[in-house]
Amino acid sequence: MTAWEAIAARRNVRDYRPDPIPGADLDRIAEAGRRAPSANNNQHWDFVVVTDGERLQELSTVWPGATHIASAPAAFALILPRPENDLAARWDQFDLGQATMAMMIAATELGIGTAHSAVGNQGKARALLGVPDDHDVAYLMGLGFPADRSLAPIRKPNRRPLEDVMHREQW
């Protein structure tokens, strides 16, 4: 699959086959995140990969939109330190978004579906993952082979038309 095909095929997958994800694939996905651009090359992110079913079940309770984590064969917790100021917070969130997308594209290329989730109960998430108190679990990303259909480029994505989104020279 080419990079463009992976971008065009990526979709949120929340219903997974029970097949485990090979460790080498999880490493490759994490490596994609590690290689993402970062403001001032700060790389403030950390990733915790979780494959234990009981821990995944518990993680699925840290936010109402995280229920798919319970049935995922694996998940990444995306961690950031508490920012020093508003500018650092914006940079870190932007950087983590880039890392997340790189990880999702890498997963798609491997035929692995992903879906992200916010984290509401920071205390519980940190305790489950052993994350220090001066860091937050920014997001969770469930991973698994799609239960319904394999990943393939989406011909008609549910997105605003390009001509509505892209402006040339000015708005």
PDB file of N, CA and C in Angstrom, residues 36-103:
ATOM      1  N   ALA A  36       7.624  11.433  14.045  1.00  0.00           N
ATOM      2  CA  ALA A  36       6.778  12.564  13.662  1.00  0.00           C
ATOM      3  C   ALA A  36       7.484  13.892  13.947  1.00  0.00           C
ATOM      4  N   PRO A  37       7.124  14.935  13.199  1.00  0.00           N
ATOM      5  CA  PRO A  37       7.687  16.254  13.470  1.00  0.00           C
ATOM      6  C   PRO A  37       7.328  16.732  14.880  1.00  0.00           C
ATOM      7  N   SER A  38       8.196  17.571  15.427  1.00  0.00           N
ATOM      8  CA  SER A  38       7.968  18.088  16.767  1.00  0.00           C
ATOM      9  C   SER A  38       8.549  19.492  16.859  1.00  0.00           C
ATOM     10  N   ALA A  39       7.781  20.425  17.403  1.00  0.00           N
ATOM     11  CA  ALA A  39       8.246  21.809  17.557  1.00  0.00           C
ATOM     12  C   ALA A  39       9.533  21.832  18.366  1.00  0.00           C
ATOM     13  N   ASN A  40      10.538  22.509  17.838  1.00  0.00           N
ATOM     14  CA  ASN A  40      11.857  22.573  18.481  1.00  0.00           C
ATOM     15  C   ASN A  40      12.438  21.194  18.765  1.00  0.00           C
ATOM     16  N   ASN A  41      11.916  20.183  18.101  1.00  0.00           N
ATOM     17  CA  ASN A  41      12.330  18.803  18.316  1.00  0.00           C
ATOM     18  C   ASN A  41      12.184  18.394  19.784  1.00  0.00           C
ATOM     19  N   ASN A  42      11.158  18.940  20.459  1.00  0.00           N
ATOM     20  CA  ASN A  42      10.947  18.647  21.881  1.00  0.00           C
ATOM     21  C   ASN A  42      10.594  17.183  22.145  1.00  0.00           C
ATOM     22  N   GLN A  43       9.776  16.603  21.280  1.00  0.00           N
ATOM     23  CA  GLN A  43       9.379  15.199  21.429  1.00  0.00           C
ATOM     24  C   GLN A  43       8.873  14.903  22.842  1.00  0.00           C
ATOM     25  N   HIS A  44       7.944  15.711  23.318  1.00  0.00           N
ATOM     26  CA  HIS A  44       7.449  15.555  24.686  1.00  0.00           C
ATOM     27  C   HIS A  44       6.556  14.335  24.882  1.00  0.00           C
ATOM     28  N   TRP A  45       6.226  13.663  23.820  1.00  0.00           N
ATOM     29  CA  TRP A  45       5.308  12.530  23.908  1.00  0.00           C
ATOM     30  C   TRP A  45       5.969  11.280  24.486  1.00  0.00           C
ATOM     31  N   ASP A  46       5.146  10.435  25.049  1.00  0.00           N
ATOM     32  CA  ASP A  46       5.491   9.054  25.405  1.00  0.00           C
ATOM     33  C   ASP A  46       4.310   8.205  24.994  1.00  0.00           C
ATOM     34  N   PHE A  47       4.581   6.952  24.654  1.00  0.00           N
ATOM     35  CA  PHE A  47       3.532   6.022  24.233  1.00  0.00           C
ATOM     36  C   PHE A  47       3.598   4.786  25.127  1.00  0.00           C
ATOM     37  N   VAL A  48       2.454   4.373  25.638  1.00  0.00           N
ATOM     38  CA  VAL A  48       2.366   3.124  26.393  1.00  0.00           C
ATOM     39  C   VAL A  48       1.496   2.180  25.583  1.00  0.00           C
ATOM     40  N   VAL A  49       2.066   1.051  25.171  1.00  0.00           N
ATOM     41  CA  VAL A  49       1.281   0.066  24.433  1.00  0.00           C
ATOM     42  C   VAL A  49       0.699  -0.926  25.442  1.00  0.00           C
ATOM     43  N   VAL A  50      -0.563  -1.247  25.261  1.00  0.00           N
ATOM     44  CA  VAL A  50      -1.274  -2.149  26.170  1.00  0.00           C
ATOM     45  C   VAL A  50      -1.877  -3.273  25.337  1.00  0.00           C
ATOM     46  N   THR A  51      -1.605  -4.513  25.743  1.00  0.00           N
ATOM     47  CA  THR A  51      -2.197  -5.678  25.069  1.00  0.00           C
ATOM     48  C   THR A  51      -2.918  -6.600  26.057  1.00  0.00           C
ATOM     49  N   ASP A  52      -2.792  -6.335  27.338  1.00  0.00           N
ATOM     50  CA  ASP A  52      -3.448  -7.154  28.353  1.00  0.00           C
ATOM     51  C   ASP A  52      -4.948  -6.870  28.353  1.00  0.00           C
ATOM     52  N   GLY A  53      -5.760  -7.913  28.164  1.00  0.00           N
ATOM     53  CA  GLY A  53      -7.205  -7.758  28.046  1.00  0.00           C
ATOM     54  C   GLY A  53      -7.863  -7.107  29.246  1.00  0.00           C
ATOM     55  N   GLU A  54      -7.433  -7.471  30.441  1.00  0.00           N
ATOM     56  CA  GLU A  54      -8.027  -6.869  31.642  1.00  0.00           C
ATOM     57  C   GLU A  54      -7.707  -5.384  31.735  1.00  0.00           C
ATOM     58  N   ARG A  55      -6.477  -5.016  31.410  1.00  0.00           N
ATOM     59  CA  ARG A  55      -6.089  -3.601  31.456  1.00  0.00           C
ATOM     60  C   ARG A  55      -6.839  -2.817  30.372  1.00  0.00           C
ATOM     61  N   LEU A  56      -7.003  -3.409  29.178  1.00  0.00           N
ATOM     62  CA  LEU A  56      -7.772  -2.755  28.118  1.00  0.00           C
ATOM     63  C   LEU A  56      -9.224  -2.538  28.561  1.00  0.00           C
ATOM     64  N   GLN A  57      -9.786  -3.537  29.223  1.00  0.00           N
ATOM     65  CA  GLN A  57     -11.158  -3.414  29.728  1.00  0.00           C
ATOM     66  C   GLN A  57     -11.257  -2.252  30.710  1.00  0.00           C
ATOM     67  N   GLU A  58     -10.310  -2.144  31.623  1.00  0.00           N
ATOM     68  CA  GLU A  58     -10.313  -1.045  32.598  1.00  0.00           C
ATOM     69  C   GLU A  58     -10.114   0.307  31.918  1.00  0.00           C
ATOM     70  N   LEU A  59      -9.199   0.365  30.943  1.00  0.00           N
ATOM     71  CA  LEU A  59      -8.964   1.625  30.225  1.00  0.00           C
ATOM     72  C   LEU A  59     -10.217   2.099  29.491  1.00  0.00           C
ATOM     73  N   SER A  60     -11.041   1.159  29.068  1.00  0.00           N
ATOM     74  CA  SER A  60     -12.247   1.526  28.310  1.00  0.00           C
ATOM     75  C   SER A  60     -13.248   2.302  29.156  1.00  0.00           C
ATOM     76  N   THR A  61     -13.004   2.382  30.461  1.00  0.00           N
ATOM     77  CA  THR A  61     -13.939   3.074  31.355  1.00  0.00           C
ATOM     78  C   THR A  61     -13.494   4.492  31.709  1.00  0.00           C
ATOM     79  N   VAL A  62     -12.388   4.972  31.138  1.00  0.00           N
ATOM     80  CA  VAL A  62     -11.897   6.303  31.509  1.00  0.00           C
ATOM     81  C   VAL A  62     -12.579   7.426  30.731  1.00  0.00           C
ATOM     82  N   TRP A  63     -13.429   7.078  29.782  1.00  0.00           N
ATOM     83  CA  TRP A  63     -14.173   8.068  28.991  1.00  0.00           C
ATOM     84  C   TRP A  63     -15.338   7.348  28.327  1.00  0.00           C
ATOM     85  N   PRO A  64     -16.525   7.963  28.248  1.00  0.00           N
ATOM     86  CA  PRO A  64     -17.663   7.288  27.618  1.00  0.00           C
ATOM     87  C   PRO A  64     -17.407   6.860  26.172  1.00  0.00           C
ATOM     88  N   GLY A  65     -16.565   7.576  25.445  1.00  0.00           N
ATOM     89  CA  GLY A  65     -16.278   7.235  24.056  1.00  0.00           C
ATOM     90  C   GLY A  65     -15.141   6.254  23.885  1.00  0.00           C
ATOM     91  N   ALA A  66     -14.695   5.641  24.981  1.00  0.00           N
ATOM     92  CA  ALA A  66     -13.562   4.705  24.919  1.00  0.00           C
ATOM     93  C   ALA A  66     -13.992   3.243  24.968  1.00  0.00           C
ATOM     94  N   THR A  67     -15.273   2.956  24.805  1.00  0.00           N
ATOM     95  CA  THR A  67     -15.736   1.570  24.962  1.00  0.00           C
ATOM     96  C   THR A  67     -15.076   0.608  23.984  1.00  0.00           C
ATOM     97  N   HIS A  68     -14.666   1.109  22.798  1.00  0.00           N
ATOM     98  CA  HIS A  68     -14.024   0.230  21.811  1.00  0.00           C
ATOM     99  C   HIS A  68     -12.674  -0.297  22.301  1.00  0.00           C
ATOM    100  N   ILE A  69     -12.067   0.345  23.258  1.00  0.00           N
ATOM    101  CA  ILE A  69     -10.776  -0.094  23.789  1.00  0.00           C
ATOM    102  C   ILE A  69     -10.907  -1.475  24.432  1.00  0.00           C
ATOM    103  N   ALA A  70     -12.063  -1.776  25.008  1.00  0.00           N
ATOM    104  CA  ALA A  70     -12.264  -3.058  25.686  1.00  0.00           C
ATOM    105  C   ALA A  70     -12.130  -4.248  24.742  1.00  0.00           C
ATOM    106  N   SER A  71     -12.529  -4.087  23.491  1.00  0.00           N
ATOM    107  CA  SER A  71     -12.480  -5.199  22.541  1.00  0.00           C
ATOM    108  C   SER A  71     -11.274  -5.128  21.610  1.00  0.00           C
ATOM    109  N   ALA A  72     -10.444  -4.128  21.781  1.00  0.00           N
ATOM    110  CA  ALA A  72      -9.265  -3.981  20.926  1.00  0.00           C
ATOM    111  C   ALA A  72      -8.177  -4.961  21.372  1.00  0.00           C
ATOM    112  N   PRO A  73      -7.479  -5.586  20.446  1.00  0.00           N
ATOM    113  CA  PRO A  73      -6.362  -6.444  20.824  1.00  0.00           C
ATOM    114  C   PRO A  73      -5.184  -5.654  21.403  1.00  0.00           C
ATOM    115  N   ALA A  74      -5.127  -4.345  21.088  1.00  0.00           N
ATOM    116  CA  ALA A  74      -4.054  -3.500  21.607  1.00  0.00           C
ATOM    117  C   ALA A  74      -4.535  -2.056  21.620  1.00  0.00           C
ATOM    118  N   ALA A  75      -3.863  -1.265  22.419  1.00  0.00           N
ATOM    119  CA  ALA A  75      -4.116   0.171  22.446  1.00  0.00           C
ATOM    120  C   ALA A  75      -2.822   0.885  22.788  1.00  0.00           C
ATOM    121  N   PHE A  76      -2.714   2.090  22.283  1.00  0.00           N
ATOM    122  CA  PHE A  76      -1.641   2.985  22.693  1.00  0.00           C
ATOM    123  C   PHE A  76      -2.252   4.073  23.557  1.00  0.00           C
ATOM    124  N   ALA A  77      -1.619   4.336  24.683  1.00  0.00           N
ATOM    125  CA  ALA A  77      -1.927   5.522  25.469  1.00  0.00           C
ATOM    126  C   ALA A  77      -0.902   6.572  25.055  1.00  0.00           C
ATOM    127  N   LEU A  78      -1.379   7.739  24.707  1.00  0.00           N
ATOM    128  CA  LEU A  78      -0.533   8.826  24.227  1.00  0.00           C
ATOM    129  C   LEU A  78      -0.388   9.833  25.366  1.00  0.00           C
ATOM    130  N   ILE A  79       0.831   9.980  25.848  1.00  0.00           N
ATOM    131  CA  ILE A  79       1.105  10.686  27.094  1.00  0.00           C
ATOM    132  C   ILE A  79       1.841  11.993  26.820  1.00  0.00           C
ATOM    133  N   LEU A  80       1.489  13.045  27.554  1.00  0.00           N
ATOM    134  CA  LEU A  80       2.199  14.325  27.497  1.00  0.00           C
ATOM    135  C   LEU A  80       2.492  14.811  28.911  1.00  0.00           C
ATOM    136  N   PRO A  81       3.621  15.499  29.087  1.00  0.00           N
ATOM    137  CA  PRO A  81       3.857  16.140  30.380  1.00  0.00           C
ATOM    138  C   PRO A  81       2.913  17.324  30.536  1.00  0.00           C
ATOM    139  N   ARG A  82       2.613  17.687  31.769  1.00  0.00           N
ATOM    140  CA  ARG A  82       1.819  18.885  31.981  1.00  0.00           C
ATOM    141  C   ARG A  82       2.618  20.070  31.463  1.00  0.00           C
ATOM    142  N   PRO A  83       2.006  20.919  30.654  1.00  0.00           N
ATOM    143  CA  PRO A  83       2.759  22.010  30.020  1.00  0.00           C
ATOM    144  C   PRO A  83       3.104  23.133  31.011  1.00  0.00           C
ATOM    145  N   GLU A  84       4.187  23.819  30.688  1.00  0.00           N
ATOM    146  CA  GLU A  84       4.638  24.949  31.503  1.00  0.00           C
ATOM    147  C   GLU A  84       3.768  26.180  31.288  1.00  0.00           C
ATOM    148  N   ASN A  85       3.192  26.319  30.071  1.00  0.00           N
ATOM    149  CA  ASN A  85       2.390  27.494  29.742  1.00  0.00           C
ATOM    150  C   ASN A  85       1.492  27.163  28.559  1.00  0.00           C
ATOM    151  N   ASP A  86       0.653  28.127  28.162  1.00  0.00           N
ATOM    152  CA  ASP A  86      -0.303  27.896  27.074  1.00  0.00           C
ATOM    153  C   ASP A  86       0.378  27.615  25.739  1.00  0.00           C
ATOM    154  N   LEU A  87       1.485  28.293  25.467  1.00  0.00           N
ATOM    155  CA  LEU A  87       2.191  28.065  24.210  1.00  0.00           C
ATOM    156  C   LEU A  87       2.738  26.640  24.148  1.00  0.00           C
ATOM    157  N   ALA A  88       3.341  26.191  25.228  1.00  0.00           N
ATOM    158  CA  ALA A  88       3.860  24.819  25.275  1.00  0.00           C
ATOM    159  C   ALA A  88       2.726  23.812  25.117  1.00  0.00           C
ATOM    160  N   ALA A  89       1.573  24.102  25.706  1.00  0.00           N
ATOM    161  CA  ALA A  89       0.416  23.205  25.574  1.00  0.00           C
ATOM    162  C   ALA A  89      -0.014  23.101  24.117  1.00  0.00           C
ATOM    163  N   ARG A  90      -0.081  24.229  23.420  1.00  0.00           N
ATOM    164  CA  ARG A  90      -0.475  24.204  22.002  1.00  0.00           C
ATOM    165  C   ARG A  90       0.534  23.432  21.169  1.00  0.00           C
ATOM    166  N   TRP A  91       1.814  23.684  21.385  1.00  0.00           N
ATOM    167  CA  TRP A  91       2.847  22.968  20.637  1.00  0.00           C
ATOM    168  C   TRP A  91       2.774  21.477  20.895  1.00  0.00           C
ATOM    169  N   ASP A  92       2.650  21.106  22.170  1.00  0.00           N
ATOM    170  CA  ASP A  92       2.619  19.676  22.498  1.00  0.00           C
ATOM    171  C   ASP A  92       1.396  18.981  21.910  1.00  0.00           C
ATOM    172  N   GLN A  93       0.239  19.635  21.956  1.00  0.00           N
ATOM    173  CA  GLN A  93      -0.968  19.034  21.377  1.00  0.00           C
ATOM    174  C   GLN A  93      -0.825  18.891  19.860  1.00  0.00           C
ATOM    175  N   PHE A  94      -0.273  19.906  19.214  1.00  0.00           N
ATOM    176  CA  PHE A  94      -0.057  19.830  17.770  1.00  0.00           C
ATOM    177  C   PHE A  94       0.910  18.690  17.447  1.00  0.00           C
ATOM    178  N   ASP A  95       2.014  18.624  18.184  1.00  0.00           N
ATOM    179  CA  ASP A  95       2.993  17.555  17.970  1.00  0.00           C
ATOM    180  C   ASP A  95       2.366  16.183  18.176  1.00  0.00           C
ATOM    181  N   LEU A  96       1.579  16.048  19.242  1.00  0.00           N
ATOM    182  CA  LEU A  96       0.965  14.750  19.508  1.00  0.00           C
ATOM    183  C   LEU A  96      -0.036  14.391  18.422  1.00  0.00           C
ATOM    184  N   GLY A  97      -0.729  15.391  17.872  1.00  0.00           N
ATOM    185  CA  GLY A  97      -1.627  15.130  16.740  1.00  0.00           C
ATOM    186  C   GLY A  97      -0.871  14.595  15.537  1.00  0.00           C
ATOM    187  N   GLN A  98       0.296  15.169  15.279  1.00  0.00           N
ATOM    188  CA  GLN A  98       1.115  14.684  14.163  1.00  0.00           C
ATOM    189  C   GLN A  98       1.588  13.253  14.425  1.00  0.00           C
ATOM    190  N   ALA A  99       2.022  12.983  15.638  1.00  0.00           N
ATOM    191  CA  ALA A  99       2.470  11.637  15.978  1.00  0.00           C
ATOM    192  C   ALA A  99       1.317  10.639  15.857  1.00  0.00           C
ATOM    193  N   THR A 100       0.144  11.050  16.328  1.00  0.00           N
ATOM    194  CA  THR A 100      -1.030  10.176  16.266  1.00  0.00           C
ATOM    195  C   THR A 100      -1.381   9.835  14.827  1.00  0.00           C
ATOM    196  N   MET A 101      -1.403  10.834  13.963  1.00  0.00           N
ATOM    197  CA  MET A 101      -1.745  10.579  12.560  1.00  0.00           C
ATOM    198  C   MET A 101      -0.690   9.695  11.899  1.00  0.00           C
ATOM    199  N   ALA A 102       0.587   9.942  12.198  1.00  0.00           N
ATOM    200  CA  ALA A 102       1.634   9.081  11.638  1.00  0.00           C
ATOM    201  C   ALA A 102       1.425   7.636  12.074  1.00  0.00           C
ATOM    202  N   MET A 103       1.052   7.437  13.332  1.00  0.00           N
ATOM    203  CA  MET A 103       0.809   6.085  13.842  1.00  0.00           C
ATOM    204  C   MET A 103      -0.410   5.457  13.155  1.00  0.00           C
TER     205      MET A 103
END
